[in-house]
């Protein structure tokens, strides 16, 4: 069954990886080490403070998006039945890697 294990490894490393979707992951406090493909949502009860995720360009920067309606700029968060995250508007890092992308249905859509 060695061939099967090799195939499984290949699928996990190459095919599956690309299909990783950002899921909403609710926490009380942001963990020290974030896992990619998780959109951490920090809040209390129904009140959401902010969302955080690792930059999808792999620069290891943590991106913070305010969800509190009283502050600016703010983002609107939604999730589908599979918990795949959508954020509006787009996320644009103005420093470092300058990543600019949309997070929609858990997928990253890069802007030029
Ligand atoms: Zn980046």
JSON list of C-alpha atoms and ligand atoms in Angstrom, two decimals:
[
{"chain": "A", "resi": 1, "resn": "UNK", "atom": "CA", "xyz": [0.00, 0.00, 0.00]},
{"chain": "A", "resi": 2, "resn": "UNK", "atom": "CA", "xyz": [3.02, 2.25, -0.28]},
{"chain": "A", "resi": 3, "resn": "UNK", "atom": "CA", "xyz": [1.76, 3.75, -3.51]},
{"chain": "A", "resi": 4, "resn": "UNK", "atom": "CA", "xyz": [-1.45, 4.73, -1.77]},
{"chain": "A", "resi": 5, "resn": "UNK", "atom": "CA", "xyz": [0.40, 6.51, 1.01]},
{"chain": "A", "resi": 6, "resn": "UNK", "atom": "CA", "xyz": [2.53, 8.33, -1.52]},
{"chain": "A", "resi": 7, "resn": "UNK", "atom": "CA", "xyz": [-0.56, 9.38, -3.40]},
{"chain": "A", "resi": 8, "resn": "UNK", "atom": "CA", "xyz": [-2.20, 10.54, -0.20]},
{"chain": "A", "resi": 9, "resn": "UNK", "atom": "CA", "xyz": [0.88, 12.59, 0.73]},
{"chain": "A", "resi": 10, "resn": "UNK", "atom": "CA", "xyz": [0.88, 14.15, -2.72]},
{"chain": "A", "resi": 11, "resn": "UNK", "atom": "CA", "xyz": [-2.79, 15.06, -2.47]},
{"chain": "A", "resi": 12, "resn": "UNK", "atom": "CA", "xyz": [-2.34, 16.57, 0.97]},
{"chain": "A", "resi": 13, "resn": "UNK", "atom": "CA", "xyz": [0.71, 18.61, 0.02]},
{"chain": "A", "resi": 14, "resn": "UNK", "atom": "CA", "xyz": [-0.19, 19.82, -3.44]},
{"chain": "A", "resi": 15, "resn": "UNK", "atom": "CA", "xyz": [-3.84, 19.54, -4.28]},
{"chain": "A", "resi": 16, "resn": "UNK", "atom": "CA", "xyz": [-5.52, 19.94, -0.94]},
{"chain": "A", "resi": 17, "resn": "UNK", "atom": "CA", "xyz": [-3.33, 22.88, 0.06]},
{"chain": "A", "resi": 18, "resn": "UNK", "atom": "CA", "xyz": [-4.62, 25.01, -2.75]},
{"chain": "A", "resi": 19, "resn": "UNK", "atom": "CA", "xyz": [-8.17, 24.28, -1.75]},
{"chain": "A", "resi": 20, "resn": "UNK", "atom": "CA", "xyz": [-7.68, 25.46, 1.82]},
{"chain": "A", "resi": 21, "resn": "UNK", "atom": "CA", "xyz": [-10.47, 27.86, 2.61]},
{"chain": "A", "resi": 22, "resn": "UNK", "atom": "CA", "xyz": [-10.48, 30.51, 5.27]},
{"chain": "A", "resi": 23, "resn": "UNK", "atom": "CA", "xyz": [-12.98, 29.50, 7.92]},
{"chain": "A", "resi": 24, "resn": "UNK", "atom": "CA", "xyz": [-14.43, 31.71, 10.62]},
{"chain": "A", "resi": 25, "resn": "UNK", "atom": "CA", "xyz": [-12.84, 30.69, 13.89]},
{"chain": "A", "resi": 26, "resn": "UNK", "atom": "CA", "xyz": [-14.30, 32.42, 16.92]},
{"chain": "A", "resi": 27, "resn": "UNK", "atom": "CA", "xyz": [-12.02, 33.01, 19.89]},
{"chain": "A", "resi": 28, "resn": "UNK", "atom": "CA", "xyz": [-12.07, 35.00, 23.12]},
{"chain": "A", "resi": 29, "resn": "UNK", "atom": "CA", "xyz": [-8.41, 35.94, 22.79]},
{"chain": "A", "resi": 30, "resn": "UNK", "atom": "CA", "xyz": [-6.15, 35.84, 19.78]},
{"chain": "A", "resi": 31, "resn": "UNK", "atom": "CA", "xyz": [-3.67, 32.94, 20.09]},
{"chain": "A", "resi": 32, "resn": "UNK", "atom": "CA", "xyz": [0.03, 33.71, 19.91]},
{"chain": "A", "resi": 33, "resn": "UNK", "atom": "CA", "xyz": [0.64, 31.56, 16.83]},
{"chain": "A", "resi": 34, "resn": "UNK", "atom": "CA", "xyz": [-1.98, 31.84, 14.16]},
{"chain": "A", "resi": 35, "resn": "UNK", "atom": "CA", "xyz": [-2.76, 29.00, 11.76]},
{"chain": "A", "resi": 36, "resn": "UNK", "atom": "CA", "xyz": [-3.18, 29.95, 8.12]},
{"chain": "A", "resi": 37, "resn": "UNK", "atom": "CA", "xyz": [-6.60, 29.36, 6.59]},
{"chain": "A", "resi": 38, "resn": "UNK", "atom": "CA", "xyz": [-8.29, 30.53, 9.76]},
{"chain": "A", "resi": 39, "resn": "UNK", "atom": "CA", "xyz": [-10.00, 33.87, 10.06]},
{"chain": "A", "resi": 40, "resn": "UNK", "atom": "CA", "xyz": [-9.89, 34.49, 13.78]},
{"chain": "A", "resi": 41, "resn": "UNK", "atom": "CA", "xyz": [-12.83, 36.50, 15.03]},
{"chain": "A", "resi": 42, "resn": "UNK", "atom": "CA", "xyz": [-12.36, 38.05, 18.43]},
{"chain": "A", "resi": 43, "resn": "UNK", "atom": "CA", "xyz": [-15.39, 39.23, 20.36]},
{"chain": "A", "resi": 44, "resn": "UNK", "atom": "CA", "xyz": [-17.73, 38.69, 23.22]},
{"chain": "A", "resi": 45, "resn": "UNK", "atom": "CA", "xyz": [-21.06, 37.03, 22.57]},
{"chain": "A", "resi": 46, "resn": "UNK", "atom": "CA", "xyz": [-22.70, 38.68, 19.59]},
{"chain": "A", "resi": 47, "resn": "UNK", "atom": "CA", "xyz": [-20.38, 41.64, 19.72]},
{"chain": "A", "resi": 48, "resn": "UNK", "atom": "CA", "xyz": [-17.43, 41.25, 17.36]},
{"chain": "A", "resi": 49, "resn": "UNK", "atom": "CA", "xyz": [-14.33, 43.37, 17.90]},
{"chain": "A", "resi": 50, "resn": "UNK", "atom": "CA", "xyz": [-11.97, 42.42, 15.13]},
{"chain": "A", "resi": 51, "resn": "UNK", "atom": "CA", "xyz": [-10.87, 39.69, 12.77]},
{"chain": "A", "resi": 52, "resn": "UNK", "atom": "CA", "xyz": [-7.27, 38.56, 12.35]},
{"chain": "A", "resi": 53, "resn": "UNK", "atom": "CA", "xyz": [-5.53, 36.31, 9.86]},
{"chain": "A", "resi": 54, "resn": "UNK", "atom": "CA", "xyz": [-2.08, 35.51, 8.57]},
{"chain": "A", "resi": 55, "resn": "UNK", "atom": "CA", "xyz": [-1.29, 37.39, 5.38]},
{"chain": "A", "resi": 56, "resn": "UNK", "atom": "CA", "xyz": [-2.09, 35.01, 2.50]},
{"chain": "A", "resi": 57, "resn": "UNK", "atom": "CA", "xyz": [1.13, 35.98, 0.67]},
{"chain": "A", "resi": 58, "resn": "UNK", "atom": "CA", "xyz": [3.04, 33.95, 3.32]},
{"chain": "A", "resi": 59, "resn": "UNK", "atom": "CA", "xyz": [4.97, 36.96, 4.65]},
{"chain": "A", "resi": 60, "resn": "UNK", "atom": "CA", "xyz": [3.87, 35.84, 8.15]},
{"chain": "A", "resi": 61, "resn": "UNK", "atom": "CA", "xyz": [2.39, 39.24, 8.98]},
{"chain": "A", "resi": 62, "resn": "UNK", "atom": "CA", "xyz": [-0.84, 39.27, 10.98]},
{"chain": "A", "resi": 63, "resn": "UNK", "atom": "CA", "xyz": [-3.63, 41.31, 9.43]},
{"chain": "A", "resi": 64, "resn": "UNK", "atom": "CA", "xyz": [-6.23, 42.93, 11.67]},
{"chain": "A", "resi": 65, "resn": "UNK", "atom": "CA", "xyz": [-9.65, 44.00, 10.43]},
{"chain": "A", "resi": 66, "resn": "UNK", "atom": "CA", "xyz": [-11.86, 46.02, 12.70]},
{"chain": "A", "resi": 67, "resn": "UNK", "atom": "CA", "xyz": [-15.43, 44.68, 12.98]},
{"chain": "A", "resi": 68, "resn": "UNK", "atom": "CA", "xyz": [-16.70, 47.13, 15.56]},
{"chain": "A", "resi": 69, "resn": "UNK", "atom": "CA", "xyz": [-19.35, 49.38, 13.98]},
{"chain": "A", "resi": 70, "resn": "UNK", "atom": "CA", "xyz": [-18.18, 52.37, 16.03]},
{"chain": "A", "resi": 71, "resn": "UNK", "atom": "CA", "xyz": [-14.70, 52.51, 14.54]},
{"chain": "A", "resi": 72, "resn": "UNK", "atom": "CA", "xyz": [-13.19, 53.21, 11.13]},
{"chain": "A", "resi": 73, "resn": "UNK", "atom": "CA", "xyz": [-12.16, 51.61, 8.92]},
{"chain": "A", "resi": 74, "resn": "UNK", "atom": "CA", "xyz": [-14.48, 48.68, 9.48]},
{"chain": "A", "resi": 75, "resn": "UNK", "atom": "CA", "xyz": [-15.21, 45.44, 7.68]},
{"chain": "A", "resi": 76, "resn": "UNK", "atom": "CA", "xyz": [-18.36, 43.41, 7.34]},
{"chain": "A", "resi": 77, "resn": "UNK", "atom": "CA", "xyz": [-18.02, 39.72, 8.10]},
{"chain": "A", "resi": 78, "resn": "UNK", "atom": "CA", "xyz": [-20.27, 36.95, 6.91]},
{"chain": "A", "resi": 79, "resn": "UNK", "atom": "CA", "xyz": [-19.98, 33.17, 6.73]},
{"chain": "A", "resi": 80, "resn": "UNK", "atom": "CA", "xyz": [-21.73, 30.55, 4.64]},
{"chain": "A", "resi": 81, "resn": "UNK", "atom": "CA", "xyz": [-23.12, 27.27, 5.99]},
{"chain": "A", "resi": 82, "resn": "UNK", "atom": "CA", "xyz": [-19.65, 25.71, 5.76]},
{"chain": "A", "resi": 83, "resn": "UNK", "atom": "CA", "xyz": [-18.25, 28.57, 7.85]},
{"chain": "A", "resi": 84, "resn": "UNK", "atom": "CA", "xyz": [-16.26, 29.95, 4.91]},
{"chain": "A", "resi": 85, "resn": "UNK", "atom": "CA", "xyz": [-15.48, 33.59, 5.59]},
{"chain": "A", "resi": 86, "resn": "UNK", "atom": "CA", "xyz": [-16.35, 36.63, 3.50]},
{"chain": "A", "resi": 87, "resn": "UNK", "atom": "CA", "xyz": [-15.07, 40.10, 4.37]},
{"chain": "A", "resi": 88, "resn": "UNK", "atom": "CA", "xyz": [-16.08, 43.37, 2.79]},
{"chain": "A", "resi": 89, "resn": "UNK", "atom": "CA", "xyz": [-14.48, 45.58, 1.60]},
{"chain": "A", "resi": 90, "resn": "UNK", "atom": "CA", "xyz": [-11.13, 44.28, 0.31]},
{"chain": "A", "resi": 91, "resn": "UNK", "atom": "CA", "xyz": [-8.08, 44.02, 2.54]},
{"chain": "A", "resi": 92, "resn": "UNK", "atom": "CA", "xyz": [-5.14, 46.18, 1.56]},
{"chain": "A", "resi": 93, "resn": "UNK", "atom": "CA", "xyz": [-1.90, 46.10, 3.51]},
{"chain": "A", "resi": 94, "resn": "UNK", "atom": "CA", "xyz": [-0.28, 49.51, 3.04]},
{"chain": "A", "resi": 95, "resn": "UNK", "atom": "CA", "xyz": [3.10, 48.47, 4.42]},
{"chain": "A", "resi": 96, "resn": "UNK", "atom": "CA", "xyz": [5.52, 45.59, 3.80]},
{"chain": "A", "resi": 97, "resn": "UNK", "atom": "CA", "xyz": [4.20, 43.15, 1.19]},
{"chain": "A", "resi": 98, "resn": "UNK", "atom": "CA", "xyz": [1.33, 45.56, 0.24]},
{"chain": "A", "resi": 99, "resn": "UNK", "atom": "CA", "xyz": [-1.00, 42.61, -0.32]},
{"chain": "A", "resi": 100, "resn": "UNK", "atom": "CA", "xyz": [-4.39, 43.63, -1.67]},
{"chain": "A", "resi": 101, "resn": "UNK", "atom": "CA", "xyz": [-7.07, 40.99, -1.92]},
{"chain": "A", "resi": 102, "resn": "UNK", "atom": "CA", "xyz": [-10.68, 40.07, -1.33]},
{"chain": "A", "resi": 103, "resn": "UNK", "atom": "CA", "xyz": [-11.70, 37.29, 1.01]},
{"chain": "A", "resi": 104, "resn": "UNK", "atom": "CA", "xyz": [-14.85, 35.79, -0.43]},
{"chain": "A", "resi": 105, "resn": "UNK", "atom": "CA", "xyz": [-16.41, 32.40, 0.44]},
{"chain": "A", "resi": 106, "resn": "UNK", "atom": "CA", "xyz": [-13.14, 31.48, 2.17]},
{"chain": "A", "resi": 107, "resn": "UNK", "atom": "CA", "xyz": [-11.08, 32.09, -0.97]},
{"chain": "A", "resi": 108, "resn": "UNK", "atom": "CA", "xyz": [-8.46, 34.73, -1.67]},
{"chain": "A", "resi": 109, "resn": "UNK", "atom": "CA", "xyz": [-8.96, 36.87, -4.75]},
{"chain": "A", "resi": 110, "resn": "UNK", "atom": "CA", "xyz": [-5.89, 38.98, -5.46]},
{"chain": "A", "resi": 111, "resn": "UNK", "atom": "CA", "xyz": [-6.18, 42.53, -6.71]},
{"chain": "A", "resi": 112, "resn": "UNK", "atom": "CA", "xyz": [-3.64, 43.91, -9.14]},
{"chain": "B", "resi": 1, "resn": "LIG", "atom": "ZN1", "xyz": [1.99, 39.56, 3.06]}
]
